[in-house]
CSV table of C-alpha atoms in Angstrom, one decimal:
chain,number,residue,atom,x,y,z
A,613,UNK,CA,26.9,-1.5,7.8
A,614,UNK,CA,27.0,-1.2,4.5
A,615,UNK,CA,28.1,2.5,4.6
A,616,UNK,CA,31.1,1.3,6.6
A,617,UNK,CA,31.6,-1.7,3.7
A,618,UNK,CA,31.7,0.6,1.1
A,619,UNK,CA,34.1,3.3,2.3
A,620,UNK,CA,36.7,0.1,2.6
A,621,UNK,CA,36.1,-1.4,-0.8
A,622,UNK,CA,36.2,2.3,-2.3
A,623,UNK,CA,40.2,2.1,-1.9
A,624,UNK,CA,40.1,-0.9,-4.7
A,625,UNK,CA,40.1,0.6,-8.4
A,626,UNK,CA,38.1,-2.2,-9.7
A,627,UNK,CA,35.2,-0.7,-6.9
A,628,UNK,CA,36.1,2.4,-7.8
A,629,UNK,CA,35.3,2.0,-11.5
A,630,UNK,CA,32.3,0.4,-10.6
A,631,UNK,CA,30.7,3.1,-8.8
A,632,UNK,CA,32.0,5.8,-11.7
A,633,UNK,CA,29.8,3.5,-14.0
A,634,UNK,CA,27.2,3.3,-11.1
A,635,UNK,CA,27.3,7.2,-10.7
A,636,UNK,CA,26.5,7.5,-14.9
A,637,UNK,CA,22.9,5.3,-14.6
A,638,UNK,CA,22.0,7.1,-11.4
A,639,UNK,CA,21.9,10.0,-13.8
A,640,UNK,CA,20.1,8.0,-16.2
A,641,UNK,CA,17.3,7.0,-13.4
A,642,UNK,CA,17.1,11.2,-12.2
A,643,UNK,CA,16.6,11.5,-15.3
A,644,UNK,CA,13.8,9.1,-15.9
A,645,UNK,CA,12.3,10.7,-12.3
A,646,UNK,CA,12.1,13.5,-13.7
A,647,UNK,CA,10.3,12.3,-17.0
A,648,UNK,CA,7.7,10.4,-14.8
A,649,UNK,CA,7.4,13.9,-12.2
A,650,UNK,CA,7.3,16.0,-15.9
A,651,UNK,CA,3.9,13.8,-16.8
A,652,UNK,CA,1.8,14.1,-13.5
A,653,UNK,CA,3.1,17.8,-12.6
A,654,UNK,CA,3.5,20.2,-15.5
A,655,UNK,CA,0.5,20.2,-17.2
A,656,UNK,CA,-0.7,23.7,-17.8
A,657,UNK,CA,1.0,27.4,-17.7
A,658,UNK,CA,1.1,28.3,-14.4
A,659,UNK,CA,3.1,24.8,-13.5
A,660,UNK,CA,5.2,25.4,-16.8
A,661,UNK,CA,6.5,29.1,-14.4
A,662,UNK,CA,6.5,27.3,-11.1
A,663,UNK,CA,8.8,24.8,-13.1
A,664,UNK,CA,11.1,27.1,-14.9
A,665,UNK,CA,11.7,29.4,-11.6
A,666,UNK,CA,12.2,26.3,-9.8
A,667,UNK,CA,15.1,25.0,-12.1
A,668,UNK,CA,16.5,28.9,-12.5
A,669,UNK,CA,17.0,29.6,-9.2
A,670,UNK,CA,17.7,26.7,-7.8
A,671,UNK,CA,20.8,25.4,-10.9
A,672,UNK,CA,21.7,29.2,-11.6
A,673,UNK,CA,21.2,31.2,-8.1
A,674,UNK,CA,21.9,28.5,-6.1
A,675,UNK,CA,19.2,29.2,-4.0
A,676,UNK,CA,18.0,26.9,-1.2
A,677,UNK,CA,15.7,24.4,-2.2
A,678,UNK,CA,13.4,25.1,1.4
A,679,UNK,CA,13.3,28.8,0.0
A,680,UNK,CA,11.8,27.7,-3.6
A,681,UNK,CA,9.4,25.0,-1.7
A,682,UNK,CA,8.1,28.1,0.2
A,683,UNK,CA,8.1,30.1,-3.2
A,684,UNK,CA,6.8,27.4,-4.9
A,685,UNK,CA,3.2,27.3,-2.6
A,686,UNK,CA,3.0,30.8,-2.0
A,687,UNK,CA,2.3,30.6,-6.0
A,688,UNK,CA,0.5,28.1,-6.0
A,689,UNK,CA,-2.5,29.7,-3.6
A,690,UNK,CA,-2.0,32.6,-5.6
A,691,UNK,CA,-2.6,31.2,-8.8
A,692,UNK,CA,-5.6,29.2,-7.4
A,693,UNK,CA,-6.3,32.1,-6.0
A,694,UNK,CA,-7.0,34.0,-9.3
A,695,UNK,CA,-8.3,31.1,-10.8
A,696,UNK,CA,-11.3,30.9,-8.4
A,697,UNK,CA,-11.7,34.9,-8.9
A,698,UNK,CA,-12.1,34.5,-13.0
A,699,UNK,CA,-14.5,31.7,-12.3
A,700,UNK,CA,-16.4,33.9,-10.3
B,1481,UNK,CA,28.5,18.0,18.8
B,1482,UNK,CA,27.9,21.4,16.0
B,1483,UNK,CA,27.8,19.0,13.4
B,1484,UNK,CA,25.4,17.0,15.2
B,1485,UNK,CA,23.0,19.6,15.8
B,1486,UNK,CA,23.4,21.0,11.7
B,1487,UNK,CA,22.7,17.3,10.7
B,1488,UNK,CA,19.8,17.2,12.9
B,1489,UNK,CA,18.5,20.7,11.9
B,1490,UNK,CA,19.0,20.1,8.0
B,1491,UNK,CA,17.5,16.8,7.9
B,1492,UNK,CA,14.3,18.1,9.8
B,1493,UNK,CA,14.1,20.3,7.2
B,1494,UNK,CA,14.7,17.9,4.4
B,1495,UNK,CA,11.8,15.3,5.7
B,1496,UNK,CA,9.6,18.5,6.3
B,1497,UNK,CA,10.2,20.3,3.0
B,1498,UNK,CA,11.3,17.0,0.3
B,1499,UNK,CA,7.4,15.9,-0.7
B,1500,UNK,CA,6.9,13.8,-3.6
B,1501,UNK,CA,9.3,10.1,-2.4
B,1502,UNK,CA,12.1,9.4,-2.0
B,1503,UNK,CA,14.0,10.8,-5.4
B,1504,UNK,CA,12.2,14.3,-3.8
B,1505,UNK,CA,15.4,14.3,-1.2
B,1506,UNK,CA,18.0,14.5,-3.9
B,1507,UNK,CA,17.8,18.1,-4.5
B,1508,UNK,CA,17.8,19.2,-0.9
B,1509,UNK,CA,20.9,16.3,-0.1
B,1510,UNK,CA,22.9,18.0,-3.4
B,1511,UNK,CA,22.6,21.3,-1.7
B,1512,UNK,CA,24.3,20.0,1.3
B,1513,UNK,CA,27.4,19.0,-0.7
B,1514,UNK,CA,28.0,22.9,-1.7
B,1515,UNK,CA,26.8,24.0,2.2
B,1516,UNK,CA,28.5,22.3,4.3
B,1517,UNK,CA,31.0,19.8,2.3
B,1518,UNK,CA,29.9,17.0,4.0
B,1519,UNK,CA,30.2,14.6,1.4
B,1520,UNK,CA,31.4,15.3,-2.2
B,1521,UNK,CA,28.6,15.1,-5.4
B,1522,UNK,CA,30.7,11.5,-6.5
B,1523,UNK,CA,29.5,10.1,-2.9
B,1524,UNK,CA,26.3,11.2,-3.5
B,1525,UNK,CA,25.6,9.6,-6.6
B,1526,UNK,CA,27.2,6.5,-4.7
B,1527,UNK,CA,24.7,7.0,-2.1
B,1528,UNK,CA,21.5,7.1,-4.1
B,1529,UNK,CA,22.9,3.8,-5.8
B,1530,UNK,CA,23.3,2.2,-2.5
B,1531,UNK,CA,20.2,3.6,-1.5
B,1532,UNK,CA,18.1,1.9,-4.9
B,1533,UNK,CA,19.9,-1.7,-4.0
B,1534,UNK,CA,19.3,-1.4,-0.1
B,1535,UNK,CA,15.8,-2.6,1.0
B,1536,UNK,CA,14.0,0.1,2.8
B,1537,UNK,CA,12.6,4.2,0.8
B,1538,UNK,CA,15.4,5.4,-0.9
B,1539,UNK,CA,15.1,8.5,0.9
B,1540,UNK,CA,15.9,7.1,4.6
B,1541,UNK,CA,18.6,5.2,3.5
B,1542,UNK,CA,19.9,8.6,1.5
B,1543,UNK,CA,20.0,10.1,5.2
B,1544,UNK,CA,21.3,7.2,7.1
B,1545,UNK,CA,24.0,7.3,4.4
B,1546,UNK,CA,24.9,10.7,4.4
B,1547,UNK,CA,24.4,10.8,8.1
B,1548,UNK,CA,27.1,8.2,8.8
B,1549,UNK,CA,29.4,10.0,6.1
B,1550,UNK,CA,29.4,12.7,8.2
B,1551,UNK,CA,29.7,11.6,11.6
B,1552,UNK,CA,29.8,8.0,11.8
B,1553,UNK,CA,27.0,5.7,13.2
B,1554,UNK,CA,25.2,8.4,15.5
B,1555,UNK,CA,25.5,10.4,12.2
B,1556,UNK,CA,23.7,7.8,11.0
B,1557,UNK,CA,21.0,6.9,13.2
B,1558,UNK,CA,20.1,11.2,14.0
B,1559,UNK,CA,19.7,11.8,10.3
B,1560,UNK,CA,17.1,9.3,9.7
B,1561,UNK,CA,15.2,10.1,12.9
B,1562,UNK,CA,15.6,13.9,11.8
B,1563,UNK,CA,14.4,13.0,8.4
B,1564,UNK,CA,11.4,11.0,9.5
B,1565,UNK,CA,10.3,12.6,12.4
B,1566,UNK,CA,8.3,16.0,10.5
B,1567,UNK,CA,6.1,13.1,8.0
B,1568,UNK,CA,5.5,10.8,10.9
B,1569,UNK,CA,3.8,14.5,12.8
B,1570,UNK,CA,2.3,15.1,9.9
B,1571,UNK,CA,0.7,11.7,9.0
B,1572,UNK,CA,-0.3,11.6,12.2
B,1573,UNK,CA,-2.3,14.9,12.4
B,1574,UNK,CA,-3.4,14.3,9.0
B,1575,UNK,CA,-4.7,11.4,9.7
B,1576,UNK,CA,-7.3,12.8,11.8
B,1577,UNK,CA,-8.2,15.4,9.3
B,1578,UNK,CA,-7.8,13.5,6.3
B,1579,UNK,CA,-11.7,13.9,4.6
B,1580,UNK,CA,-11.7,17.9,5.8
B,1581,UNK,CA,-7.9,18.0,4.3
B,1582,UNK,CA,-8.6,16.1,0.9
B,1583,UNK,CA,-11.0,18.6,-0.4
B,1584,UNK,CA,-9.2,21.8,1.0
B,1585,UNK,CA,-8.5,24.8,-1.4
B,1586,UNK,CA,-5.2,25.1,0.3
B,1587,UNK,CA,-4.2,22.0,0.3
B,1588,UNK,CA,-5.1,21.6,-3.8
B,1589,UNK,CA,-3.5,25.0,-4.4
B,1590,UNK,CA,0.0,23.8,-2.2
B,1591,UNK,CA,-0.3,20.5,-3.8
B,1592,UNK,CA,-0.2,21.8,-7.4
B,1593,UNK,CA,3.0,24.0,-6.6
B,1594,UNK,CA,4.5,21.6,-5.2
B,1595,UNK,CA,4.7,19.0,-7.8
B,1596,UNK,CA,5.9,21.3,-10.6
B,1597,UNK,CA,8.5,22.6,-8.1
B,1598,UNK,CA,9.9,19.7,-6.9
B,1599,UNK,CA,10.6,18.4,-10.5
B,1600,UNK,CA,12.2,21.2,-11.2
B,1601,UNK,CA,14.6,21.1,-8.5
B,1602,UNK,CA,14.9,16.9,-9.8
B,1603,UNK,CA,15.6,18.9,-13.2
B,1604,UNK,CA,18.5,21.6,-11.5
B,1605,UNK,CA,20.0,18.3,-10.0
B,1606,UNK,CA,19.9,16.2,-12.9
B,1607,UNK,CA,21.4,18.8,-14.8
B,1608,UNK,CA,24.5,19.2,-12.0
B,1609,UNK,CA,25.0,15.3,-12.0
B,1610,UNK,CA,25.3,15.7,-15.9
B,1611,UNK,CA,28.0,18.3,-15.7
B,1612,UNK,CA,29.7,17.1,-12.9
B,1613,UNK,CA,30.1,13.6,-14.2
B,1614,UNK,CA,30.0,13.1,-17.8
B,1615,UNK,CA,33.0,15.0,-18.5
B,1616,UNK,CA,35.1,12.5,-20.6
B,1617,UNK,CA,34.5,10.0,-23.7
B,1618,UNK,CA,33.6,7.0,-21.6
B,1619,UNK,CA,31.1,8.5,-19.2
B,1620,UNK,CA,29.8,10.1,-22.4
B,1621,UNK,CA,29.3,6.8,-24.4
B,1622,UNK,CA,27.7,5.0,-21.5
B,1623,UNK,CA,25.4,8.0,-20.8
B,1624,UNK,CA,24.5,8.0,-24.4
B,1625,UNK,CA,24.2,4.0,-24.1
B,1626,UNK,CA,22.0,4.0,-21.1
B,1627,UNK,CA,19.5,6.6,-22.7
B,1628,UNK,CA,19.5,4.8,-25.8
B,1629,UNK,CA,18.5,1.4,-23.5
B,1630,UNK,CA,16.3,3.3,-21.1
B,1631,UNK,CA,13.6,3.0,-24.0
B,1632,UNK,CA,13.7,-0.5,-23.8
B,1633,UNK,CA,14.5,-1.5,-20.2
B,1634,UNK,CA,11.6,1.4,-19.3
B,1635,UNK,CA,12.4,2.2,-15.2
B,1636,UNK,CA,14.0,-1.1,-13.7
B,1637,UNK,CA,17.0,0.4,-11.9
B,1638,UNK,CA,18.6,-2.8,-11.7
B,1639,UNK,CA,19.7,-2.9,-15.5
B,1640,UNK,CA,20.9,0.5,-15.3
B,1641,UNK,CA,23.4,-0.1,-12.3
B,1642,UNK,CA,24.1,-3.3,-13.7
B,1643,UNK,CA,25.3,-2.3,-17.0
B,1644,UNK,CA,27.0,0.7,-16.1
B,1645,UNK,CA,29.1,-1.6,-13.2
B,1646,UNK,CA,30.1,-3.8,-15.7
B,1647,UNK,CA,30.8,-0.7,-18.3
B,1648,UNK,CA,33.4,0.7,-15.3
B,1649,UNK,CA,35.1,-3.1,-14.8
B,1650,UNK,CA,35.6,-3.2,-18.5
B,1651,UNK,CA,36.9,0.7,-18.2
B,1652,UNK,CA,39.8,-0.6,-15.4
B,1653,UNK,CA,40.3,-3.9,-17.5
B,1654,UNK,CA,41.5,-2.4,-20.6
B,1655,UNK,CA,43.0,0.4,-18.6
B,1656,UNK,CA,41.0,3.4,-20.1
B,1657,UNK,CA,41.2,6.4,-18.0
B,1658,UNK,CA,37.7,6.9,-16.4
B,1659,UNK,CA,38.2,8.9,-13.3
């Protein structure tokens, strides 16, 4: 329902305005997502690559995010992988 | 009845593949807008908006939006049920398993990927928003505003959407070229 509401108050310029200011803070909260992900996820090397590779291919291959989820824990049970081995 | 069955297809995959909350769905939603066109990267930050001030996970209410963007109200309705339906499996069979699951080597190994990945996909997004959007004075002096303020208001969306709403009124008010 509100789908529907929007699309007809989107043709008003004051609405529209709205949601270009609306559109800058969503950045703003990504953003802040991101910060709050950074803290509990990349904490050590290994995540520091998983990240990196993640953001490269994904914002400059354009790759599909399903492929670099797939990448993503195919690395990850390798690198616990070798972990467990130096331990050893 | 192609669409349908593509909205139905990529939203399984976005439930099954988007872990982390809602905010995890973003990158995966984004990719649709280069894929298929179904909505452009301005209606998507509109979306995840709507989706923050809606009751309900912002990530079903992402899909429900983008579904009925894209084909109306059954639009709607398939790309939640498509988006839920791989976590409510998977809760279910974990469930069961959930004490021989929590300890599993696997499941520690896929979890640590998975969080590092996923922000980085958050990161690639973030990143597009930025240069998609902030490409004149105003958006830049509200972006810098908001970051400034986003060390005191810490995460309350609210003030955020608030601000930057009143920011665009002013924009059309005093008839300064935003879009």
């Amino acid at each position: 329902m509100i789908a529907t509401i929007i699309d007809v108050l989107l043709k008003f310029s004051y609405i529209k305005s709205v949601f270009w200011g609306v559109g800058i803070a969503v950045i703003i909260l990504v953003f802040l997502s991101i910060k709050e992900m950074w803290k509990n996820s990349v904490k050590d090397i290994p995540s520091w690559i998983i990240f990196l590779l993640a953001f490269g291919l994904s914002f400059l291959l354009k790759i599909s995010p399903v492929l670099i989820i797939i990448g993503a824990i195919i690395l990850g049970i390798f690198v616990k992988l070798i972990e467990r081995r130096c331990q050893k | 009845m192609m669409t349908l069955i593509h909205l139905i297809i990529e939203f399984f995959k976005i439930g099954l593949f988007s872990v982390g909350g809602g905010y995890a769905t973003i990158p995966f939603l984004y990719q649709l807008v280069h894929e298929y066109g179904w909505y452009s990267t301005g209606e998507l930050t509109n979306m995840i908006a709507i989706s923050m001030l809606t009751p309900g996970p912002v990530g079903a209410n992402m899909a429900t939006f983008a579904g009925f963007k894209t084909c109306g109200i059954l639009g709607g309705i398939i790309a939640t049920l498509a988006l839920v339906l791989p976590s409510y499996i998977l809760v279910l069979a974990v469930s069961k398993l959930l004490k021989t699951f929590r300890e599993n080597f696997y499941v520690k190994a896929i979890l640590y990927a998975l969080k590092p990945a996923g922000c980085g996909l958050l990161a690639s997004v973030g990143v597009g928003f930025f240069r998609d959007n902030v490409t004149n004075l105003p958006a830049i002096i509200l972006f810098v505003g908001l970051f400034a303020l986003s060390f005191i208001f810490k995460k309350n969306p609210l003030y955020y959407i608030l601000i930057s709403a009143v920011f665009g009124i002013c924009m059309q008010f005093f008839h300064i070229s935003i879009l």
